[in-house]
Structures are given as structure tokens and as C-alpha cells.
């Protein structure tokens, strides 16, 4: 075979290779798009806080994601287990939370818009301060039409958000399972929850 014939063969092979590569890229793009359109997004939340102000983020995020059609699960560990109790007794602890502004739920607009910068040292030493903070927080939520934690939790349950309790924490604190809502889907340890968290599209620690 002469050089001219070899050049023709090489050109033909390159042309066929380019056509195949183009076809493959087009088919791969179509398959990727089809999978993306049919895939259900998922989110895993790890809730570790048991105060009223920290109870809102996991339930708001979970209920919103569920409303968007996502598969959602929340792993409640340590003080986060307080959010699963039938009798919710959630307080507000400004101590150690310097970013938390104190706002008055009563009075004219200019008065209610003031951020009262009260030092943590005062918050922690004034008797009844945490009860007052809780009352003010609840009043503000009510005025703004924000749902209660019980309502948000019910919304999550109705939306099939998977509530997972940390069994290790239950044992550690000596909790009775009868104290918690019956909708708890699983009582497992971190080792059982982490694989599902690893597969989730969004994983958040709160």
C-alpha cells in the first residue's frame, strides 16, 4: 500500500472517530439530562440544639425541601432530641449567643426596631432573664405570623420527613421512648445515619 493509500485510510479512520466521539457526547448529554430530570433531590439534616431559637432552622429547612419534592431526613442528636418530645418545653438562652439581638415585642415601630445590646454577663446573672427572653421571642413570632415549632414539626410529619433519633443519646441521657412523638422513624446511631447523609445532595449540621 502506497503512501497515498495510507493517508486516505488514516483520514477515513479519523473522520469515523470524530463522528463516533460526537455521537457519544450527544448521547451522554441526553442521558445525563434525562437522569437529572427524573432524580429526586435529597437532604440530610443533623439537629443538635434544643432551644427555641435553634429549633426553627431544621424544621423550616426540612418542611421547605419536602414541599419542593425532596426526600428529607433529620437526625436528632444530644439536645436536639428535645425537639422530638411530645411535650415541647423549649426555652431561649441568650447566654453564650452574643449575636442574638433583644427586641421589644411591644411599643411603636421605632422602639421595636432597636437592638438591645445586653452583655452576656448581665443576661446570665439577672434572675428570670431567660424566661423573659423566651416570652419576648414568642411574642415576636406570634406578631410576625410565624408558625410554632409544634406546627412546623406536624407539617414535616405530614410531608413524610423522616425523623431519626440518636439511640446513643437516648441511652446516655436515660430518656424514655414513650416521651417522644410516635412518628420517630428510627432509633439508630451515627454509624447508621451517616451513609444516608453521604448520599444526600445536601447535608447540613445545625
Coordinates of N, CA and C in Angstrom, one line a residue:
X1 N 0.9 -1.2 0.0 CA 0.0 0.0 0.0 C 0.9 1.2 0.0
X2 N 0.7 2.1 -1.0 CA 1.5 3.3 -1.1 C 1.1 4.4 0.0
X3 N 1.9 5.4 0.0 CA 1.7 6.5 1.0 C 0.3 7.2 0.8
X4 N -0.1 7.3 -0.4 CA -1.4 8.0 -0.7 C -2.5 7.2 -0.2
X5 N -2.4 5.8 -0.3 CA -3.5 5.0 0.2 C -3.5 5.0 1.7
X6 N -2.3 5.0 2.3 CA -2.3 5.0 3.8 C -2.9 6.3 4.3
X7 N -2.6 7.4 3.6 CA -3.2 8.7 4.0 C -4.7 8.7 4.0
X8 N -5.2 8.1 2.9 CA -6.7 8.0 2.8 C -7.3 7.2 3.9
X9 N -6.6 6.1 4.2 CA -7.1 5.2 5.3 C -7.1 6.0 6.6
X10 N -6.0 6.7 6.9 CA -5.9 7.5 8.2 C -7.0 8.5 8.3
X11 N -7.2 9.2 7.1 CA -8.2 10.3 7.1 C -9.6 9.7 7.4
X12 N -9.9 8.5 6.8 CA -11.2 7.9 7.0 C -11.4 7.5 8.4
X13 N -10.3 6.9 9.0 CA -10.4 6.5 10.4 C -10.6 7.7 11.4
X14 N -9.9 8.8 11.1 CA -10.0 10.0 11.9 C -11.4 10.5 11.8
X15 N -12.0 10.5 10.6 CA -13.3 11.0 10.4 C -14.4 10.2 11.1
X16 N -14.2 8.9 11.0 CA -15.1 8.0 11.7 C -15.0 8.1 13.3
X17 N -13.8 8.3 13.7 CA -13.5 8.5 15.2 C -14.2 9.8 15.6
X18 N -14.1 10.9 14.8 CA -14.7 12.2 15.2 C -16.2 12.0 15.2
X19 N -16.8 11.3 14.3 CA -18.3 11.1 14.2 C -18.7 10.3 15.4
X20 N -17.9 9.3 15.8 CA -18.3 8.5 17.0 C -18.2 9.3 18.2
X21 N -17.1 10.1 18.4 CA -17.0 10.9 19.6 C -18.1 11.9 19.7
X22 N -18.5 12.5 18.6 CA -19.6 13.5 18.6 C -20.9 12.8 19.0
X23 N -21.1 11.6 18.4 CA -22.4 10.8 18.7 C -22.4 10.5 20.2
X24 N -21.2 10.0 20.7 CA -21.1 9.6 22.1 C -21.4 10.8 23.0
X25 N -20.8 12.0 22.8 CA -21.0 13.1 23.6 C -22.5 13.6 23.6
X26 N -23.1 13.5 22.4 CA -24.6 13.9 22.3 C -25.4 12.9 23.1
X27 N -25.2 11.6 23.0 CA -25.9 10.6 23.7 C -25.7 10.7 25.2
X28 N -24.4 11.0 25.6 CA -24.1 11.1 27.0 C -24.8 12.3 27.6
X29 N -24.8 13.4 26.9 CA -25.5 14.6 27.4 C -27.0 14.4 27.5
X30 N -27.6 13.7 26.6 CA -29.1 13.3 26.7 C -29.3 12.5 27.9
X31 N -28.5 11.4 28.1 CA -28.7 10.5 29.2 C -28.5 11.3 30.6
X32 N -27.5 12.1 30.6 CA -27.3 12.9 31.9 C -28.5 13.8 32.2
X33 N -29.0 14.5 31.2 CA -30.1 15.4 31.3 C -31.4 14.6 31.8
X34 N -31.6 13.4 31.2 CA -32.7 12.6 31.5 C -32.7 12.1 32.9
X35 N -31.5 11.7 33.4 CA -31.3 11.3 34.8 C -31.5 12.5 35.8
X36 N -31.0 13.6 35.4 CA -31.2 14.8 36.2 C -32.7 15.2 36.4
X37 N -33.4 15.0 35.3 CA -34.8 15.4 35.3 C -35.7 14.5 36.2
X38 N -35.3 13.2 36.2 CA -36.0 12.2 36.9 C -35.5 12.0 38.4
X39 N -34.4 12.5 38.7 CA -33.8 12.3 40.0 C -34.5 13.1 41.1
X40 N -34.7 12.5 42.2 CA -35.3 13.2 43.3 C -34.2 13.7 44.3
X41 N -34.2 15.0 44.5 CA -33.2 15.6 45.3 C -33.4 15.1 46.8
X42 N -32.3 15.1 47.5 CA -32.4 14.7 48.9 C -31.6 15.6 49.8
X43 N -32.0 15.6 51.1 CA -31.3 16.5 52.1 C -31.3 15.7 53.4
X44 N -30.2 15.8 54.1 CA -30.0 15.2 55.4 C -29.6 16.3 56.4
X45 N -30.3 16.4 57.5 CA -30.1 17.5 58.5 C -29.7 16.8 59.8
X46 N -28.7 17.4 60.5 CA -28.3 16.9 61.8 C -28.6 18.0 62.8
X47 N -29.6 17.8 63.7 CA -30.1 18.8 64.6 C -29.5 18.4 66.0
X48 N -28.8 19.3 66.6 CA -28.1 19.1 67.9 C -28.5 20.1 69.0
X49 N -29.3 21.1 68.6 CA -29.6 22.2 69.6 C -31.1 22.0 70.1
X50 N -31.3 22.3 71.4 CA -32.6 22.1 72.0 C -33.3 23.3 72.5
X51 N -32.8 24.5 72.0 CA -33.5 25.8 72.4 C -34.5 26.2 71.3
X52 N -35.4 27.1 71.7 CA -36.5 27.5 70.8 C -35.9 28.2 69.5
X53 N -34.9 29.0 69.7 CA -34.4 29.7 68.5 C -33.7 28.8 67.5
X54 N -33.0 27.8 68.1 CA -32.3 26.8 67.2 C -33.3 25.7 66.7
X55 N -34.5 25.6 67.2 CA -35.4 24.6 66.7 C -36.0 25.0 65.4
X56 N -36.0 26.2 65.0 CA -36.6 26.7 63.8 C -35.9 26.2 62.5
X57 N -34.5 26.4 62.5 CA -33.8 26.1 61.2 C -34.0 24.7 60.7
X58 N -33.9 23.6 61.5 CA -34.1 22.3 60.9 C -35.5 22.1 60.4
X59 N -36.5 22.5 61.1 CA -37.9 22.3 60.7 C -38.3 23.1 59.5
X60 N -37.8 24.4 59.5 CA -38.1 25.2 58.3 C -37.5 24.7 57.1
X61 N -36.2 24.3 57.2 CA -35.5 23.8 56.0 C -36.1 22.4 55.5
X62 N -36.4 21.6 56.5 CA -37.0 20.3 56.2 C -38.4 20.4 55.5
X63 N -39.2 21.3 56.1 CA -40.6 21.4 55.5 C -40.5 22.1 54.1
X64 N -39.6 23.0 53.9 CA -39.5 23.7 52.6 C -39.0 22.7 51.6
X65 N -37.9 22.0 51.9 CA -37.4 21.0 51.0 C -38.4 19.9 50.6
X66 N -39.1 19.5 51.6 CA -40.2 18.5 51.4 C -41.3 19.0 50.4
X67 N -41.6 20.3 50.6 CA -42.6 20.9 49.8 C -42.1 21.0 48.3
X68 N -40.8 21.0 48.1 CA -40.2 21.1 46.8 C -40.1 19.7 46.2
X69 N -40.5 18.7 47.0 CA -40.5 17.3 46.5 C -39.2 16.5 46.8
X70 N -38.4 17.1 47.7 CA -37.2 16.4 48.1 C -37.5 15.3 49.1
X71 N -36.6 14.3 49.2 CA -36.5 13.3 50.2 C -35.7 13.9 51.4
X72 N -36.3 14.0 52.6 CA -35.7 14.7 53.7 C -35.6 13.8 54.9
X73 N -34.5 13.8 55.6 CA -34.4 13.1 56.9 C -33.6 14.1 57.9
X74 N -34.0 14.0 59.1 CA -33.4 14.8 60.2 C -32.9 13.8 61.3
X75 N -31.6 13.9 61.6 CA -31.0 13.1 62.7 C -30.9 14.0 63.9
X76 N -31.7 13.7 65.0 CA -31.7 14.4 66.2 C -30.8 13.8 67.2
X77 N -29.7 14.6 67.6 CA -28.7 14.0 68.5 C -28.5 15.0 69.7
X78 N -28.1 14.5 70.8 CA -27.9 15.2 72.0 C -29.1 16.1 72.3
X79 N -28.9 17.4 72.5 CA -30.0 18.3 73.0 C -31.1 18.5 71.9
X80 N -30.7 18.1 70.6 CA -31.7 18.2 69.6 C -32.9 17.2 69.8
X81 N -32.7 16.2 70.6 CA -33.8 15.3 70.9 C -34.9 15.9 71.6
X82 N -34.7 17.1 72.2 CA -35.8 17.8 72.9 C -36.9 18.2 71.8
X83 N -36.5 18.3 70.6 CA -37.4 18.7 69.5 C -38.4 17.6 69.1
X84 N -38.1 16.4 69.6 CA -38.9 15.2 69.3 C -39.9 14.9 70.4
X85 N -39.8 15.6 71.5 CA -40.6 15.2 72.7 C -42.1 15.6 72.5
X86 N -43.0 14.8 73.0 CA -44.4 15.1 72.9 C -44.7 16.5 73.6
X87 N -44.1 16.7 74.7 CA -44.3 17.9 75.4 C -43.1 18.8 75.2
X88 N -43.3 19.8 74.3 CA -42.2 20.7 74.0 C -42.0 21.8 75.0
X89 N -40.9 21.8 75.7 CA -40.6 22.8 76.7 C -39.3 23.5 76.3
X90 N -39.3 24.2 75.3 CA -38.2 24.9 74.7 C -38.0 26.3 75.2
X91 N -36.8 26.6 75.7 CA -36.5 27.9 76.1 C -35.6 28.7 75.2
X92 N -35.2 29.9 75.5 CA -34.3 30.7 74.8 C -33.1 31.0 75.7
X93 N -31.9 30.8 75.2 CA -30.7 31.0 76.1 C -29.9 32.0 75.4
X94 N -30.0 33.3 75.7 CA -29.1 34.4 75.2 C -27.7 34.2 75.6
X95 N -27.5 33.5 76.8 CA -26.1 33.4 77.3 C -25.3 32.5 76.3
X96 N -24.2 33.1 76.0 CA -23.3 32.4 75.0 C -23.7 32.6 73.6
X97 N -24.7 33.4 73.3 CA -25.2 33.7 72.0 C -25.2 35.2 71.8
X98 N -24.0 35.8 71.7 CA -23.8 37.3 71.6 C -24.4 37.9 70.3
X99 N -24.7 37.1 69.3 CA -25.2 37.6 68.1 C -26.7 37.8 68.2
X100 N -27.3 37.2 69.2 CA -28.8 37.3 69.4 C -29.2 38.7 69.8
X101 N -30.0 39.4 69.0 CA -30.5 40.8 69.4 C -31.7 40.6 70.3
X102 N -31.8 41.5 71.2 CA -33.0 41.6 72.0 C -33.9 42.7 71.5
X103 N -35.1 42.3 71.1 CA -36.0 43.3 70.6 C -37.3 43.3 71.3
X104 N -37.9 44.4 71.6 CA -39.2 44.5 72.3 C -40.3 44.2 71.4
X105 N -41.2 43.3 71.9 CA -42.4 43.0 71.0 C -43.6 43.9 71.2
X106 N -43.4 45.0 72.0 CA -44.5 45.9 72.2 C -43.9 47.3 71.9
X107 N -44.8 48.3 71.7 CA -44.4 49.7 71.5 C -44.5 50.1 70.1
X108 N -44.1 51.4 69.8 CA -44.1 51.8 68.4 C -43.0 51.2 67.6
X109 N -43.1 51.3 66.3 CA -42.2 50.6 65.4 C -40.7 51.0 65.7
X110 N -40.4 52.3 65.9 CA -39.1 52.7 66.2 C -38.5 52.1 67.4
X111 N -39.4 51.9 68.4 CA -38.9 51.2 69.7 C -38.7 49.7 69.5
X112 N -39.5 49.1 68.7 CA -39.4 47.7 68.5 C -38.2 47.3 67.6
X113 N -37.8 48.3 66.8 CA -36.7 48.0 65.9 C -35.3 48.1 66.5
X114 N -35.2 48.6 67.7 CA -33.9 48.7 68.4 C -33.4 47.4 68.8
X115 N -32.1 47.2 68.5 CA -31.4 46.0 69.0 C -30.7 46.3 70.4
X116 N -31.2 45.7 71.4 CA -30.7 46.0 72.7 C -29.5 45.1 73.0
X117 N -28.3 45.8 72.9 CA -27.0 45.1 73.1 C -26.8 44.9 74.6
X118 N -27.3 43.8 75.1 CA -27.1 43.5 76.5 C -26.0 42.5 76.7
X119 N -25.0 42.8 77.5 CA -23.8 41.9 77.6 C -24.3 40.5 78.2
X120 N -23.6 39.5 77.8 CA -23.9 38.2 78.3 C -23.7 38.1 79.8
X121 N -22.8 38.8 80.4 CA -22.6 38.7 81.8 C -23.9 39.2 82.6
X122 N -24.6 40.2 82.0 CA -25.8 40.6 82.6 C -27.0 39.6 82.4
X123 N -27.0 39.1 81.2 CA -28.0 38.1 80.9 C -28.0 36.9 81.8
X124 N -26.7 36.4 82.1 CA -26.6 35.2 82.9 C -26.8 35.5 84.4
X125 N -26.8 36.7 84.8 CA -26.9 37.0 86.3 C -28.2 37.6 86.7
X126 N -29.0 38.0 85.7 CA -30.3 38.6 86.1 C -31.4 37.5 86.3
X127 N -31.9 37.3 87.4 CA -32.9 36.2 87.7 C -34.1 36.4 86.7
X128 N -34.5 35.3 86.1 CA -35.7 35.3 85.2 C -35.4 35.9 83.9
X129 N -34.2 36.2 83.5 CA -33.9 36.8 82.2 C -34.3 35.8 81.1
X130 N -33.9 34.5 81.2 CA -34.2 33.6 80.1 C -35.7 33.4 79.9
X131 N -36.5 33.5 81.0 CA -38.0 33.4 80.8 C -38.5 34.6 80.1
X132 N -37.9 35.8 80.5 CA -38.3 37.0 79.8 C -38.0 36.9 78.3
X133 N -36.8 36.4 78.0 CA -36.3 36.3 76.6 C -37.2 35.4 75.8
X134 N -37.6 34.3 76.5 CA -38.5 33.3 75.8 C -39.8 34.0 75.5
X135 N -40.4 34.7 76.5 CA -41.7 35.4 76.3 C -41.6 36.4 75.2
X136 N -40.5 37.2 75.1 CA -40.4 38.2 74.1 C -40.2 37.5 72.7
X137 N -39.5 36.4 72.7 CA -39.3 35.7 71.4 C -40.6 35.2 70.9
X138 N -41.4 34.6 71.8 CA -42.7 34.0 71.4 C -43.6 35.1 70.9
X139 N -43.6 36.2 71.6 CA -44.5 37.4 71.2 C -44.1 37.9 69.8
X140 N -42.8 38.0 69.6 CA -42.4 38.5 68.3 C -42.8 37.5 67.2
X141 N -42.6 36.2 67.4 CA -43.0 35.2 66.4 C -44.5 35.3 66.1
X142 N -45.3 35.4 67.2 CA -46.7 35.5 67.0 C -47.2 36.7 66.2
X143 N -46.5 37.9 66.5 CA -46.9 39.1 65.8 C -46.5 39.0 64.3
X144 N -45.4 38.3 64.0 CA -45.0 38.2 62.6 C -45.7 37.0 61.9
X145 N -46.5 36.3 62.6 CA -47.3 35.2 62.0 C -46.5 34.0 61.7
X146 N -45.4 33.8 62.4 CA -44.5 32.6 62.2 C -45.1 31.4 62.9
X147 N -45.1 30.3 62.3 CA -45.7 29.1 62.9 C -44.9 28.6 64.1
X148 N -45.6 28.0 65.0 CA -44.9 27.4 66.2 C -44.1 26.2 65.8
X149 N -43.2 25.8 66.7 CA -42.4 24.6 66.5 C -43.3 23.4 66.4
X150 N -44.3 23.3 67.2 CA -45.2 22.2 67.1 C -45.9 22.1 65.7
X151 N -46.3 23.3 65.2 CA -46.9 23.3 63.9 C -46.0 22.9 62.8
X152 N -44.7 23.4 62.9 CA -43.7 23.1 61.9 C -43.4 21.6 61.9
X153 N -43.3 21.1 63.1 CA -43.0 19.6 63.2 C -44.1 18.8 62.6
X154 N -45.4 19.2 62.9 CA -46.5 18.5 62.3 C -46.5 18.6 60.8
X155 N -46.1 19.7 60.3 CA -46.0 19.9 58.8 C -45.0 19.0 58.2
X156 N -43.9 18.8 58.9 CA -42.8 17.9 58.5 C -43.3 16.5 58.5
X157 N -44.0 16.1 59.6 CA -44.5 14.7 59.7 C -45.5 14.4 58.6
X158 N -46.4 15.4 58.3 CA -47.4 15.2 57.2 C -46.7 15.1 55.8
X159 N -45.6 15.8 55.7 CA -44.8 15.8 54.4 C -43.9 14.6 54.3
X160 N -44.0 13.7 55.3 CA -43.1 12.4 55.2 C -41.6 12.7 55.4
X161 N -41.3 13.8 56.2 CA -39.9 14.0 56.6 C -39.6 12.9 57.5
X162 N -38.4 12.2 57.3 CA -38.0 11.1 58.2 C -37.3 11.6 59.4
X163 N -37.9 11.4 60.6 CA -37.4 11.8 61.9 C -36.6 10.6 62.5
X164 N -35.3 10.9 62.7 CA -34.4 9.8 63.2 C -33.8 10.3 64.5
X165 N -34.0 9.5 65.5 CA -33.4 9.8 66.9 C -32.1 9.0 67.1
X166 N -31.2 9.7 67.8 CA -29.9 9.1 68.1 C -30.1 8.2 69.3
X167 N -29.9 6.9 69.1 CA -30.1 5.9 70.2 C -29.0 6.1 71.2
X168 N -27.8 6.4 70.9 CA -26.7 6.6 71.8 C -27.1 7.7 72.8
X169 N -27.7 8.8 72.3 CA -28.0 9.9 73.2 C -29.2 9.6 74.1
X170 N -30.1 8.8 73.6 CA -31.3 8.3 74.4 C -30.7 7.5 75.6
X171 N -29.8 6.6 75.3 CA -29.2 5.8 76.3 C -28.4 6.7 77.3
X172 N -27.6 7.6 76.8 CA -26.8 8.4 77.6 C -27.5 9.3 78.6
X173 N -28.6 9.9 78.1 CA -29.4 10.7 79.0 C -30.5 10.0 79.7
X174 N -30.7 8.7 79.5 CA -31.7 7.9 80.2 C -33.1 8.3 79.8
X175 N -33.3 8.7 78.5 CA -34.6 9.1 78.1 C -35.5 7.9 78.0
X176 N -36.8 8.1 78.1 CA -37.8 7.1 77.9 C -38.5 7.3 76.5
X177 N -38.5 6.3 75.6 CA -39.0 6.5 74.3 C -40.5 6.9 74.3
X178 N -41.2 6.6 75.4 CA -42.6 7.0 75.5 C -42.7 8.5 75.5
X179 N -41.7 9.2 75.9 CA -41.7 10.7 75.9 C -41.7 11.4 74.6
X180 N -41.4 10.6 73.5 CA -41.2 11.2 72.2 C -42.4 10.9 71.3
X181 N -42.5 11.7 70.3 CA -43.7 11.5 69.4 C -43.6 10.2 68.7
X182 N -44.7 9.5 68.4 CA -44.6 8.2 67.8 C -44.2 8.2 66.4
X183 N -44.0 9.3 65.8 CA -43.6 9.4 64.3 C -42.1 9.3 64.1
X184 N -41.4 9.1 65.2 CA -40.0 8.8 65.1 C -39.8 7.6 64.2
X185 N -39.1 7.7 63.1 CA -39.0 6.6 62.2 C -38.0 5.5 62.6
X186 N -36.8 6.0 63.2 CA -35.8 5.1 63.5 C -35.1 5.6 64.8
X187 N -34.5 4.6 65.5 CA -33.7 4.9 66.7 C -32.3 4.2 66.4
X188 N -31.4 5.0 65.9 CA -30.1 4.5 65.4 C -29.0 5.3 65.9
X189 N -27.8 4.8 65.7 CA -26.6 5.6 66.0 C -26.1 6.3 64.8
X190 N -25.0 7.1 65.0 CA -24.4 7.9 63.9 C -24.0 7.0 62.8
X191 N -23.4 5.9 63.1 CA -22.9 5.0 62.0 C -24.0 4.5 61.0
X192 N -25.2 4.5 61.5 CA -26.3 4.1 60.6 C -26.8 5.2 59.8
X193 N -26.7 6.4 60.4 CA -27.3 7.6 59.6 C -26.3 8.2 58.6
X194 N -25.0 8.1 58.9 CA -24.0 8.8 58.1 C -24.0 8.3 56.6
X195 N -24.2 7.0 56.4 CA -24.2 6.6 55.0 C -25.3 7.2 54.1
X196 N -26.5 7.4 54.7 CA -27.6 8.1 54.0 C -27.2 9.6 53.9
X197 N -26.6 10.2 54.9 CA -26.1 11.6 54.8 C -25.1 11.7 53.7
X198 N -24.2 10.8 53.5 CA -23.2 10.8 52.5 C -23.8 10.8 51.1
X199 N -24.9 10.1 50.9 CA -25.6 10.0 49.6 C -26.5 11.2 49.3
X200 N -26.8 12.0 50.3 CA -27.7 13.1 50.1 C -27.1 14.2 49.3
X201 N -27.9 14.9 48.6 CA -27.4 16.1 47.7 C -27.0 17.2 48.6
X202 N -27.7 17.4 49.7 CA -27.4 18.5 50.7 C -27.4 17.9 52.1
X203 N -26.3 18.2 52.8 CA -26.2 17.7 54.2 C -25.8 18.9 55.1
X204 N -26.6 19.2 56.1 CA -26.4 20.3 56.9 C -26.3 19.9 58.4
X205 N -25.4 20.5 59.1 CA -25.3 20.3 60.6 C -25.7 21.6 61.3
X206 N -26.7 21.4 62.1 CA -27.4 22.6 62.8 C -27.3 22.4 64.3

